[in-house]
Amino acid sequence: MKFPWWLLAAWLIAPASPAQPATPRPPNIVLILADDLGWTDAGFAGSRFYETPHLDALAAGGMRFTSFYASPVGLPSQAALLTGQYSPRTRVYTGDILPAGETGPAVTFQAGSANLPSLLKGAGYTTGYIGVWGLGAEGDAHPLRRGFDEAILTTARHIGFEVEPAAEVPSGMHQVDYLTDRALEFLDRHRDRPFFLEIAHFSVHEPTEPKPAWVGRFEKKPPAGGHRDAAYAAMIAGLDESVGRIVARLETLHLTGQTIILFTSDNGGVGGYLDADNPSRRAGLTDNSPLRGGKGMIYEGGLRVPFLVRWPGVVTGGSRSTAPVMMVDLLPTLCDAAGVRLPGDLPIDGINLIPLWRNAGAHLGRDAVFWHFPAGVEAAGRAIRTPPVSIVRAGNFKLIEWLEDGRMELYNVVEDLGEKNNLVRSLPDKAAELKDKVAAWRKELGAPLPPPETAAPASLPPTPPAPAPATAPEPKVGS
């Protein structure tokens, strides 16, 4: 039998089977955290005095969240970001004080437990941290023991700061520039594999020490809407320049389309306080209006912060969300973006925001967000002290429960953004509903309370006709 040569010829000229598509590379993640940047402290947020062209461009290319919540001081925000957990689980309340009866360092969340960098590292990401780190730097508390492959830590000074590991810093160099230079080096070195980089700036935290070259631009500029401090505006401009440099380097490395960029702040802006010398004027470096209060306070000016996310192909440029979301949501969201399955035994309080990133009108299925400060809040370096308190926001309503005397404040923070109209007496059923909700949440998480001799009765106080109950005294800044 002759060999069928036509069959061999057909085999030789047949097209090759298509190659199997390569597994898509998970997105890179760059998280930029500002320190004390207020909700209105940017052009995209409406400021007519501060200039933030790079942040404005980031907002135009992504999504802006107008109801993104942090804590009134930085450490609980940072712990929530890393763990996806509320403060009663992390035991990080303010970083300065602990609930009555508790001893030891304020920062006690488990060093060996899974967190955002360790989960991403386990999925093949290179993880890096650059900047100020407030969650302990000894032993297991160090970021290199928290899941970061690389860590460059700086002290809380803008000029004359120290670096760990020890490195020479050029005389007079501003920290915002140093951190940005190190970030660019990280991007260059790890461009070929997925990476997670967190850049934790000290800017725009006090003391106000801007780069001199930036100040002149604002000295002759007229104040606008309560924003007036030229040196503080220069600090913001330096931070904005840093963001621009990072975005530009990602573009140069052709990584823009496969990188998620997130920008936020650790707490509200330093402003909105009562002036002890002039009660008709608000004191502070900035003005969070129309929000009430500022850093160290549990009103919206202390809790709401800027939040931007850009992810080409997923997030629609120029979109905006009003949904109440929080720092605890970043861990489950970024793990889902990276294709990382959360451990089944890890309690996570946050929710995945990617449906919202894809559609600003999506419903997240969460009915409330919470805060709890059983020993109150102190803002270091300022005459600000908030008594022990729990807070819940459910839908449009926010309840503040003062734990020492049982007083409550209820606001519709959508219709009354400045929290001027306490609705406790006009909506007693809503106040009681939210009081029960936050009590159930505290019980579920095992949240500590102030000592019983100072705590208020558990029942809702009677509702007298008028006037409305007094709210907690706002802190005064000045003599």
CSV table of C-alpha atoms in Angstrom, one decimal:
chain,number,residue,atom,x,y,z
A,1,MET,CA,0.0,0.0,0.0
A,2,LYS,CA,1.4,3.4,-1.0
A,3,PHE,CA,1.8,6.1,1.6
A,4,PRO,CA,-0.8,8.9,1.1
A,5,TRP,CA,1.7,11.8,0.4
A,6,TRP,CA,-1.2,14.2,0.0
A,7,LEU,CA,-2.0,13.7,3.7
A,8,LEU,CA,1.5,14.6,4.7
A,9,ALA,CA,1.3,17.7,2.5
A,10,ALA,CA,-2.0,18.7,4.0
A,11,TRP,CA,-0.5,18.3,7.5
A,12,LEU,CA,2.5,20.5,6.6
A,13,ILE,CA,0.5,23.4,5.3
A,14,ALA,CA,-2.3,23.2,7.9
A,15,PRO,CA,-2.4,26.3,10.2
A,16,ALA,CA,-1.0,25.8,13.7
A,17,SER,CA,-3.4,25.5,16.6
A,18,PRO,CA,-3.8,28.9,18.2
A,19,ALA,CA,-1.7,29.3,21.4
A,20,GLN,CA,-3.5,29.4,24.6
A,21,PRO,CA,-3.9,33.0,25.9
A,22,ALA,CA,-1.6,34.0,28.7
A,23,THR,CA,-3.1,34.4,32.1
A,24,PRO,CA,-3.9,38.1,32.5
A,25,ARG,CA,-1.5,40.0,34.7
A,26,PRO,CA,-3.3,41.3,37.8
A,27,PRO,CA,-3.3,45.1,38.2
A,28,ASN,CA,-0.6,47.0,39.9
A,29,ILE,CA,-1.8,49.0,42.9
A,30,VAL,CA,-0.4,52.4,44.0
A,31,LEU,CA,-2.0,53.8,47.2
A,32,ILE,CA,-1.1,57.4,48.1
A,33,LEU,CA,-2.1,58.5,51.6
A,34,ALA,CA,-1.9,62.2,52.6
A,35,ASP,CA,-1.8,63.3,56.2
A,36,ASP,CA,-4.5,65.7,57.4
A,37,LEU,CA,-5.7,66.7,54.0
A,38,GLY,CA,-9.2,68.0,54.4
A,39,TRP,CA,-12.3,67.2,52.3
A,40,THR,CA,-12.3,70.6,50.5
A,41,ASP,CA,-8.5,71.0,50.2
A,42,ALA,CA,-8.3,70.5,46.4
A,43,GLY,CA,-9.4,72.0,43.2
A,44,PHE,CA,-11.6,69.0,42.3
A,45,ALA,CA,-13.3,69.5,45.7
A,46,GLY,CA,-14.2,73.1,44.9
A,47,SER,CA,-11.3,75.1,46.4
A,48,ARG,CA,-10.7,78.3,44.6
A,49,PHE,CA,-7.5,79.0,46.6
A,50,TYR,CA,-5.6,75.7,46.7
A,51,GLU,CA,-4.1,74.5,43.3
A,52,THR,CA,-4.1,70.8,42.6
A,53,PRO,CA,-3.9,70.3,38.8
A,54,HIS,CA,-2.5,66.7,39.1
A,55,LEU,CA,-5.1,65.6,41.6
A,56,ASP,CA,-7.8,67.3,39.5
A,57,ALA,CA,-6.6,65.3,36.5
A,58,LEU,CA,-6.7,62.1,38.5
A,59,ALA,CA,-10.3,62.9,39.5
A,60,ALA,CA,-11.1,63.6,35.8
A,61,GLY,CA,-9.7,60.2,34.8
A,62,GLY,CA,-11.4,58.3,37.6
A,63,MET,CA,-14.0,58.3,40.3
A,64,ARG,CA,-14.4,60.8,43.1
A,65,PHE,CA,-16.1,59.6,46.3
A,66,THR,CA,-17.8,62.5,48.2
A,67,SER,CA,-18.8,60.4,51.3
A,68,PHE,CA,-15.6,58.5,51.9
A,69,TYR,CA,-14.9,58.1,55.7
A,70,ALA,CA,-11.8,57.8,57.7
A,71,SER,CA,-11.3,58.2,61.5
A,72,PRO,CA,-10.9,61.6,63.2
A,73,VAL,CA,-7.2,60.9,63.7
A,74,GLY,CA,-4.7,58.9,61.6
A,75,LEU,CA,-3.7,55.6,63.3
A,76,PRO,CA,-7.2,53.9,63.4
A,77,SER,CA,-7.5,54.8,59.7
A,78,GLN,CA,-4.2,53.2,58.9
A,79,ALA,CA,-5.1,50.1,60.9
A,80,ALA,CA,-8.5,49.9,59.2
A,81,LEU,CA,-6.8,50.2,55.7
A,82,LEU,CA,-4.4,47.4,56.4
A,83,THR,CA,-6.8,45.0,58.1
A,84,GLY,CA,-10.3,45.7,56.7
A,85,GLN,CA,-11.4,45.7,60.3
A,86,TYR,CA,-13.1,48.2,62.7
A,87,SER,CA,-11.3,49.5,65.7
A,88,PRO,CA,-12.9,47.1,68.3
A,89,ARG,CA,-11.1,44.3,66.4
A,90,THR,CA,-7.8,46.0,65.8
A,91,ARG,CA,-7.8,47.7,69.3
A,92,VAL,CA,-6.4,50.8,67.6
A,93,TYR,CA,-8.6,53.7,68.7
A,94,THR,CA,-6.5,56.9,68.6
A,95,GLY,CA,-3.0,55.8,69.1
A,96,ASP,CA,-2.7,57.9,72.2
A,97,ILE,CA,-5.2,56.5,74.7
A,98,LEU,CA,-6.8,53.2,75.5
A,99,PRO,CA,-10.2,52.3,77.0
A,100,ALA,CA,-10.4,52.2,80.7
A,101,GLY,CA,-9.0,49.0,82.2
A,102,GLU,CA,-6.8,48.2,79.2
A,103,THR,CA,-3.0,48.4,79.4
A,104,GLY,CA,-0.1,48.1,77.1
A,105,PRO,CA,0.6,49.8,73.8
A,106,ALA,CA,-2.4,51.3,72.0
A,107,VAL,CA,-1.4,49.6,68.8
A,108,THR,CA,-2.0,45.9,69.4
A,109,PHE,CA,-3.5,44.3,66.3
A,110,GLN,CA,-2.0,40.9,65.6
A,111,ALA,CA,1.3,41.0,63.9
A,112,GLY,CA,0.9,37.5,62.3
A,113,SER,CA,-2.6,37.9,61.1
A,114,ALA,CA,-3.4,38.3,57.4
A,115,ASN,CA,-3.6,41.9,56.2
A,116,LEU,CA,-3.6,43.7,52.8
A,117,PRO,CA,0.2,43.5,52.0
A,118,SER,CA,0.5,39.9,53.3
A,119,LEU,CA,-2.4,38.7,51.2
A,120,LEU,CA,-1.2,40.5,48.1
A,121,LYS,CA,2.4,39.2,48.7
A,122,GLY,CA,1.0,35.6,49.0
A,123,ALA,CA,-0.5,36.1,45.5
A,124,GLY,CA,2.8,37.0,43.9
A,125,TYR,CA,2.8,40.8,44.3
A,126,THR,CA,5.9,42.7,45.3
A,127,THR,CA,4.9,44.9,48.2
A,128,GLY,CA,6.5,48.2,49.3
A,129,TYR,CA,5.9,50.8,51.9
A,130,ILE,CA,7.4,54.3,51.8
A,131,GLY,CA,6.8,57.0,54.3
A,132,VAL,CA,5.7,57.7,57.9
A,133,TRP,CA,4.6,54.6,59.8
A,134,GLY,CA,2.7,55.0,63.0
A,135,LEU,CA,1.8,51.4,63.9
A,136,GLY,CA,4.9,50.5,65.7
A,137,ALA,CA,8.4,49.8,64.3
A,138,GLU,CA,9.9,47.3,66.8
A,139,GLY,CA,9.9,43.6,66.3
A,140,ASP,CA,6.7,42.2,64.8
A,141,ALA,CA,5.2,45.6,64.5
A,142,HIS,CA,7.6,46.6,61.7
A,143,PRO,CA,6.1,46.8,58.2
A,144,LEU,CA,8.6,44.1,57.0
A,145,ARG,CA,6.8,41.8,59.4
A,146,ARG,CA,3.4,42.9,58.2
A,147,GLY,CA,3.7,41.6,54.7
A,148,PHE,CA,5.8,44.3,53.0
A,149,ASP,CA,8.8,43.1,51.0
A,150,GLU,CA,10.4,46.6,51.2
A,151,ALA,CA,10.0,49.4,53.6
A,152,ILE,CA,11.6,52.9,53.8
A,153,LEU,CA,10.4,54.7,56.9
A,154,THR,CA,10.7,58.4,57.7
A,155,THR,CA,10.3,60.4,60.9
A,156,ALA,CA,7.5,63.0,61.2
A,157,ARG,CA,9.4,66.0,60.0
A,158,HIS,CA,9.2,67.7,56.7
A,159,ILE,CA,12.8,68.9,56.6
A,160,GLY,CA,15.6,67.3,58.6
A,161,PHE,CA,13.9,64.0,58.9
A,162,GLU,CA,15.6,60.7,59.5
A,163,VAL,CA,15.3,57.5,57.4
A,164,GLU,CA,15.2,53.8,58.2
A,165,PRO,CA,17.1,51.9,56.9
A,166,ALA,CA,19.7,54.7,57.5
A,167,ALA,CA,20.4,56.7,54.4
A,168,GLU,CA,21.9,60.1,53.6
A,169,VAL,CA,19.4,62.8,52.9
A,170,PRO,CA,20.5,65.9,51.0
A,171,SER,CA,20.5,68.9,53.3
A,172,GLY,CA,17.3,70.9,53.1
A,173,MET,CA,15.4,68.2,51.1
A,174,HIS,CA,11.7,68.2,51.7
A,175,GLN,CA,10.2,64.8,52.7
A,176,VAL,CA,7.6,65.0,50.0
A,177,ASP,CA,10.3,65.0,47.4
A,178,TYR,CA,12.3,62.3,49.1
A,179,LEU,CA,9.4,59.9,49.3
A,180,THR,CA,8.5,60.6,45.7
A,181,ASP,CA,12.0,59.8,44.5
A,182,ARG,CA,12.0,56.5,46.4
A,183,ALA,CA,8.6,55.7,44.9
A,184,LEU,CA,9.8,56.3,41.4
A,185,GLU,CA,12.8,54.0,42.0
A,186,PHE,CA,10.4,51.3,43.2
A,187,LEU,CA,8.3,51.6,40.1
A,188,ASP,CA,11.3,51.3,37.9
A,189,ARG,CA,12.7,48.2,39.6
A,190,HIS,CA,9.4,46.3,39.7
A,191,ARG,CA,7.8,47.3,36.5
A,192,ASP,CA,7.8,43.7,35.1
A,193,ARG,CA,5.7,42.0,37.8
A,194,PRO,CA,2.6,43.0,39.8
A,195,PHE,CA,3.3,45.3,42.7
A,196,PHE,CA,1.5,47.0,45.5
A,197,LEU,CA,3.1,50.3,46.7
A,198,GLU,CA,1.8,52.4,49.6
A,199,ILE,CA,3.2,55.9,49.9
A,200,ALA,CA,2.3,57.5,53.2
A,201,HIS,CA,3.1,61.2,53.2
A,202,PHE,CA,3.7,63.3,56.2
A,203,SER,CA,2.4,66.3,54.1
A,204,VAL,CA,0.2,68.3,54.9
A,205,HIS,CA,0.6,67.7,58.6
A,206,GLU,CA,1.7,70.5,60.9
A,207,PRO,CA,4.2,72.1,61.3
A,208,THR,CA,3.6,74.0,58.1
A,209,GLU,CA,7.0,73.8,56.3
A,210,PRO,CA,6.4,74.1,52.6
A,211,LYS,CA,9.1,74.1,49.9
A,212,PRO,CA,10.1,77.8,49.7
A,213,ALA,CA,9.6,77.8,45.9
A,214,TRP,CA,5.9,77.2,46.2
A,215,VAL,CA,5.0,79.9,48.7
A,216,GLY,CA,5.2,83.0,46.5
A,217,ARG,CA,2.5,81.7,44.2
A,218,PHE,CA,-0.1,82.0,47.0
A,219,GLU,CA,1.1,85.0,49.0
A,220,LYS,CA,-0.7,87.6,46.8
A,221,LYS,CA,-3.7,85.4,46.0
A,222,PRO,CA,-6.9,86.6,47.6
A,223,PRO,CA,-8.6,84.2,50.2
A,224,ALA,CA,-11.5,82.1,48.9
A,225,GLY,CA,-14.2,80.3,50.9
A,226,GLY,CA,-12.2,80.2,54.1
A,227,HIS,CA,-9.0,79.0,52.4
A,228,ARG,CA,-6.3,81.7,52.9
A,229,ASP,CA,-3.0,80.3,54.3
A,230,ALA,CA,-0.3,80.7,51.6
A,231,ALA,CA,2.1,78.3,53.4
A,232,TYR,CA,-0.5,75.6,53.7
A,233,ALA,CA,-1.5,76.1,50.1
A,234,ALA,CA,2.2,75.6,49.2
A,235,MET,CA,2.2,72.3,51.2
A,236,ILE,CA,-0.7,71.1,49.2
A,237,ALA,CA,1.0,72.1,45.9
A,238,GLY,CA,4.0,70.1,46.8
A,239,LEU,CA,1.9,67.1,47.6
A,240,ASP,CA,0.0,67.5,44.3
A,241,GLU,CA,3.4,67.7,42.4
A,242,SER,CA,4.3,64.4,43.9
A,243,VAL,CA,1.1,62.8,42.6
A,244,GLY,CA,1.8,64.2,39.2
A,245,ARG,CA,5.4,62.7,39.2
A,246,ILE,CA,4.1,59.3,40.1
A,247,VAL,CA,1.4,59.3,37.4
A,248,ALA,CA,3.9,60.5,34.8
A,249,ARG,CA,6.3,57.7,35.7
A,250,LEU,CA,3.6,55.1,35.3
A,251,GLU,CA,2.9,56.5,31.9
A,252,THR,CA,6.5,56.5,30.9
A,253,LEU,CA,6.7,52.8,32.0
A,254,HIS,CA,3.6,52.0,29.9
A,255,LEU,CA,1.8,50.9,33.1
A,256,THR,CA,-1.1,53.3,33.2
A,257,GLY,CA,-3.6,50.8,31.8
A,258,GLN,CA,-2.8,48.1,34.2
A,259,THR,CA,-2.4,50.1,37.4
A,260,ILE,CA,-5.0,51.1,40.0
A,261,ILE,CA,-4.2,54.5,41.6
A,262,LEU,CA,-5.9,55.4,44.9
A,263,PHE,CA,-5.6,58.7,46.7
A,264,THR,CA,-7.0,59.6,50.1
A,265,SER,CA,-6.2,61.2,53.5
A,266,ASP,CA,-6.0,59.6,57.0
A,267,ASN,CA,-8.4,62.1,58.7
A,268,GLY,CA,-10.2,65.4,58.2
A,269,GLY,CA,-8.5,68.7,57.7
A,270,VAL,CA,-7.1,70.8,60.6
A,271,GLY,CA,-9.8,73.5,60.6
A,272,GLY,CA,-13.4,74.3,61.6
A,273,TYR,CA,-12.7,74.8,65.3
A,274,LEU,CA,-14.3,77.5,67.4
A,275,ASP,CA,-11.9,80.5,67.9
A,276,ALA,CA,-11.6,81.2,71.7
A,277,ASP,CA,-10.8,84.9,71.0
A,278,ASN,CA,-13.5,85.4,68.3
A,279,PRO,CA,-16.5,82.9,68.5
A,280,SER,CA,-17.9,84.2,65.2
A,281,ARG,CA,-14.7,82.9,63.4
A,282,ARG,CA,-13.5,79.4,62.8
A,283,ALA,CA,-9.9,78.6,63.6
A,284,GLY,CA,-7.4,76.3,62.0
A,285,LEU,CA,-5.1,75.9,59.0
A,286,THR,CA,-7.9,75.3,56.6
A,287,ASP,CA,-11.7,75.4,56.4
A,288,ASN,CA,-13.8,72.2,55.9
A,289,SER,CA,-17.0,74.1,55.2
A,290,PRO,CA,-19.7,73.2,54.4
A,291,LEU,CA,-18.7,70.3,56.7
A,292,ARG,CA,-18.8,70.9,60.5
A,293,GLY,CA,-15.6,70.6,62.6
A,294,GLY,CA,-12.2,69.1,61.7
A,295,LYS,CA,-9.5,66.7,62.7
A,296,GLY,CA,-10.0,65.2,66.2
A,297,MET,CA,-13.8,65.7,66.0
A,298,ILE,CA,-16.5,63.2,65.1
A,299,TYR,CA,-18.5,65.6,62.9
A,300,GLU,CA,-18.2,65.3,59.2
A,301,GLY,CA,-15.3,67.7,58.9
A,302,GLY,CA,-13.2,65.3,61.0
A,303,LEU,CA,-14.4,62.1,59.3
A,304,ARG,CA,-14.9,62.8,55.6
A,305,VAL,CA,-11.8,62.8,53.5
A,306,PRO,CA,-11.0,63.0,49.8
A,307,PHE,CA,-10.9,59.7,47.9
A,308,LEU,CA,-10.1,59.2,44.3
A,309,VAL,CA,-9.6,55.9,42.3
A,310,ARG,CA,-8.4,55.5,38.7
A,311,TRP,CA,-8.5,52.2,37.0
A,312,PRO,CA,-8.7,52.5,33.2
A,313,GLY,CA,-11.2,50.2,31.6
A,314,VAL,CA,-13.0,49.6,34.9
A,315,VAL,CA,-13.7,53.0,36.5
A,316,THR,CA,-15.4,55.6,34.2
A,317,GLY,CA,-13.4,58.9,34.0
A,318,GLY,CA,-15.1,61.9,35.7
A,319,SER,CA,-17.6,59.7,37.6
A,320,ARG,CA,-18.7,60.4,41.1
A,321,SER,CA,-20.2,58.4,44.0
A,322,THR,CA,-22.1,59.6,47.0
A,323,ALA,CA,-22.3,56.2,48.7
A,324,PRO,CA,-20.9,56.1,52.3
A,325,VAL,CA,-17.8,54.0,52.1
A,326,MET,CA,-14.8,53.6,54.5
A,327,MET,CA,-11.1,52.7,54.9
A,328,VAL,CA,-12.2,49.2,56.0
A,329,ASP,CA,-13.5,48.7,52.4
A,330,LEU,CA,-10.1,49.0,50.7
A,331,LEU,CA,-8.8,45.5,51.7
A,332,PRO,CA,-11.6,43.4,50.3
A,333,THR,CA,-11.8,45.7,47.3
A,334,LEU,CA,-8.1,45.5,46.3
A,335,CYS,CA,-7.9,41.8,47.1
A,336,ASP,CA,-10.8,41.2,44.7
A,337,ALA,CA,-9.1,43.4,42.0
A,338,ALA,CA,-6.0,41.3,42.4
A,339,GLY,CA,-7.8,38.0,42.3
A,340,VAL,CA,-7.0,37.2,45.9
A,341,ARG,CA,-9.4,35.0,47.9
A,342,LEU,CA,-9.9,36.1,51.5
A,343,PRO,CA,-9.2,33.5,54.2
A,344,GLY,CA,-12.5,32.1,55.5
A,345,ASP,CA,-11.4,32.5,59.1
A,346,LEU,CA,-10.5,36.2,58.7
A,347,PRO,CA,-13.2,38.6,60.0
A,348,ILE,CA,-13.5,41.4,57.5
A,349,ASP,CA,-15.8,44.4,58.2
A,350,GLY,CA,-15.3,46.1,54.9
A,351,ILE,CA,-17.1,45.3,51.6
A,352,ASN,CA,-16.0,45.1,48.0
A,353,LEU,CA,-16.4,48.4,46.2
A,354,ILE,CA,-15.7,47.2,42.7
A,355,PRO,CA,-19.4,47.0,41.7
A,356,LEU,CA,-19.5,50.7,42.7
A,357,TRP,CA,-16.3,51.4,40.7
A,358,ARG,CA,-18.0,49.9,37.7
A,359,ASN,CA,-21.3,51.7,38.3
A,360,ALA,CA,-21.6,54.7,40.6
A,361,GLY,CA,-25.3,53.9,41.1
A,362,ALA,CA,-24.7,50.3,42.2
A,363,HIS,CA,-26.2,49.2,45.5
A,364,LEU,CA,-23.7,47.7,47.9
A,365,GLY,CA,-26.1,45.9,50.3
A,366,ARG,CA,-24.7,47.5,53.4
A,367,ASP,CA,-27.1,49.4,55.7
A,368,ALA,CA,-24.7,51.2,58.1
A,369,VAL,CA,-21.1,52.2,58.9
A,370,PHE,CA,-19.7,52.6,62.4
A,371,TRP,CA,-17.1,54.3,64.6
A,372,HIS,CA,-16.3,53.7,68.3
A,373,PHE,CA,-14.0,55.6,70.6
A,374,PRO,CA,-14.5,54.3,74.2
A,375,ALA,CA,-11.8,56.6,75.7
A,376,GLY,CA,-12.6,59.5,73.4
A,377,VAL,CA,-10.4,61.1,70.8
A,378,GLU,CA,-7.3,63.2,71.3
A,379,ALA,CA,-5.5,65.1,68.5
A,380,ALA,CA,-1.9,65.3,69.6
A,381,GLY,CA,-0.4,68.8,69.5
A,382,ARG,CA,-3.8,70.6,69.5
A,383,ALA,CA,-6.2,71.6,72.3
A,384,ILE,CA,-8.8,69.1,71.0
A,385,ARG,CA,-10.5,66.4,73.0
A,386,THR,CA,-13.6,64.5,72.1
A,387,PRO,CA,-15.3,62.5,74.9
A,388,PRO,CA,-16.1,58.8,74.6
A,389,VAL,CA,-18.5,58.3,71.8
A,390,SER,CA,-20.1,55.8,69.3
A,391,ILE,CA,-21.3,56.9,65.8
A,392,VAL,CA,-23.4,55.2,63.2
A,393,ARG,CA,-24.4,56.4,59.7
A,394,ALA,CA,-27.3,54.5,58.2
A,395,GLY,CA,-28.7,55.9,54.9
A,396,ASN,CA,-29.0,59.6,55.2
A,397,PHE,CA,-28.9,59.6,59.0
A,398,LYS,CA,-26.0,59.8,61.4
A,399,LEU,CA,-26.4,59.2,65.1
A,400,ILE,CA,-23.8,60.4,67.7
A,401,GLU,CA,-24.1,58.7,71.1
A,402,TRP,CA,-22.0,60.3,73.9
A,403,LEU,CA,-21.2,57.3,76.1
A,404,GLU,CA,-20.6,59.2,79.4
A,405,ASP,CA,-23.9,60.9,79.8
A,406,GLY,CA,-26.2,59.3,77.1
A,407,ARG,CA,-26.8,62.4,75.1
A,408,MET,CA,-27.5,61.9,71.4
A,409,GLU,CA,-27.3,63.9,68.3
A,410,LEU,CA,-29.1,62.9,65.1
A,411,TYR,CA,-28.5,64.5,61.7
A,412,ASN,CA,-29.6,64.0,58.2
A,413,VAL,CA,-26.1,64.4,56.7
A,414,VAL,CA,-27.4,64.6,53.1
A,415,GLU,CA,-29.9,67.4,53.6
A,416,ASP,CA,-28.0,69.0,56.5
A,417,LEU,CA,-24.3,68.6,55.5
A,418,GLY,CA,-23.2,71.1,58.2
A,419,GLU,CA,-24.9,69.1,61.0
A,420,LYS,CA,-26.8,72.2,62.3
A,421,ASN,CA,-30.2,70.6,63.0
A,422,ASN,CA,-30.3,68.0,65.8
A,423,LEU,CA,-33.3,65.8,65.0
A,424,VAL,CA,-33.3,63.7,68.2
A,425,ARG,CA,-36.5,65.3,69.4
A,426,SER,CA,-38.3,65.6,66.1
A,427,LEU,CA,-37.4,62.0,65.0
A,428,PRO,CA,-37.3,60.0,68.3
A,429,ASP,CA,-38.1,56.7,66.6
A,430,LYS,CA,-35.2,57.1,64.2
A,431,ALA,CA,-32.9,58.0,67.1
A,432,ALA,CA,-34.0,54.9,69.0
A,433,GLU,CA,-33.6,52.7,65.9
A,434,LEU,CA,-30.0,53.8,65.3
A,435,LYS,CA,-29.1,53.7,69.0
A,436,ASP,CA,-30.2,50.0,69.0
A,437,LYS,CA,-28.2,49.4,65.8
A,438,VAL,CA,-24.9,50.8,67.2
A,439,ALA,CA,-25.5,48.9,70.5
A,440,ALA,CA,-25.9,45.6,68.6
A,441,TRP,CA,-22.8,46.3,66.6
A,442,ARG,CA,-20.8,47.0,69.7
A,443,LYS,CA,-22.0,43.7,71.2
A,444,GLU,CA,-21.2,41.8,68.1
A,445,LEU,CA,-17.6,43.1,68.0
A,446,GLY,CA,-17.0,43.0,71.8
A,447,ALA,CA,-16.4,46.7,71.9
A,448,PRO,CA,-15.3,48.1,75.3
A,449,LEU,CA,-17.3,50.8,77.0
A,450,PRO,CA,-16.3,53.6,79.5
A,451,PRO,CA,-16.4,52.6,83.2
A,452,PRO,CA,-20.0,51.9,84.4
A,453,GLU,CA,-19.9,54.7,87.0
A,454,THR,CA,-19.7,57.3,84.2
A,455,ALA,CA,-21.8,55.5,81.5
A,456,ALA,CA,-25.4,56.6,80.9
A,457,PRO,CA,-28.6,54.6,81.3
A,458,ALA,CA,-29.2,52.2,78.4
A,459,SER,CA,-32.7,53.5,77.7
A,460,LEU,CA,-33.4,56.4,75.4
A,461,PRO,CA,-33.9,59.6,77.5
A,462,PRO,CA,-37.3,61.1,77.6
A,463,THR,CA,-38.1,63.7,74.9
A,464,PRO,CA,-38.9,67.1,76.4
A,465,PRO,CA,-40.7,69.6,74.1
A,466,ALA,CA,-38.1,72.3,73.6
A,467,PRO,CA,-35.4,73.5,73.3
A,468,ALA,CA,-33.3,70.9,71.5
A,469,PRO,CA,-30.8,69.1,73.7
A,470,ALA,CA,-27.4,70.6,74.0
A,471,THR,CA,-24.7,69.0,71.8
A,472,ALA,CA,-21.2,68.3,73.1
A,473,PRO,CA,-19.1,71.4,73.4
A,474,GLU,CA,-16.9,72.0,70.4
A,475,PRO,CA,-13.2,72.3,71.1
A,476,LYS,CA,-11.7,75.8,71.1
A,477,VAL,CA,-8.4,76.7,69.6
A,478,GLY,CA,-6.6,79.7,71.0
A,479,SER,CA,-6.0,81.4,74.3
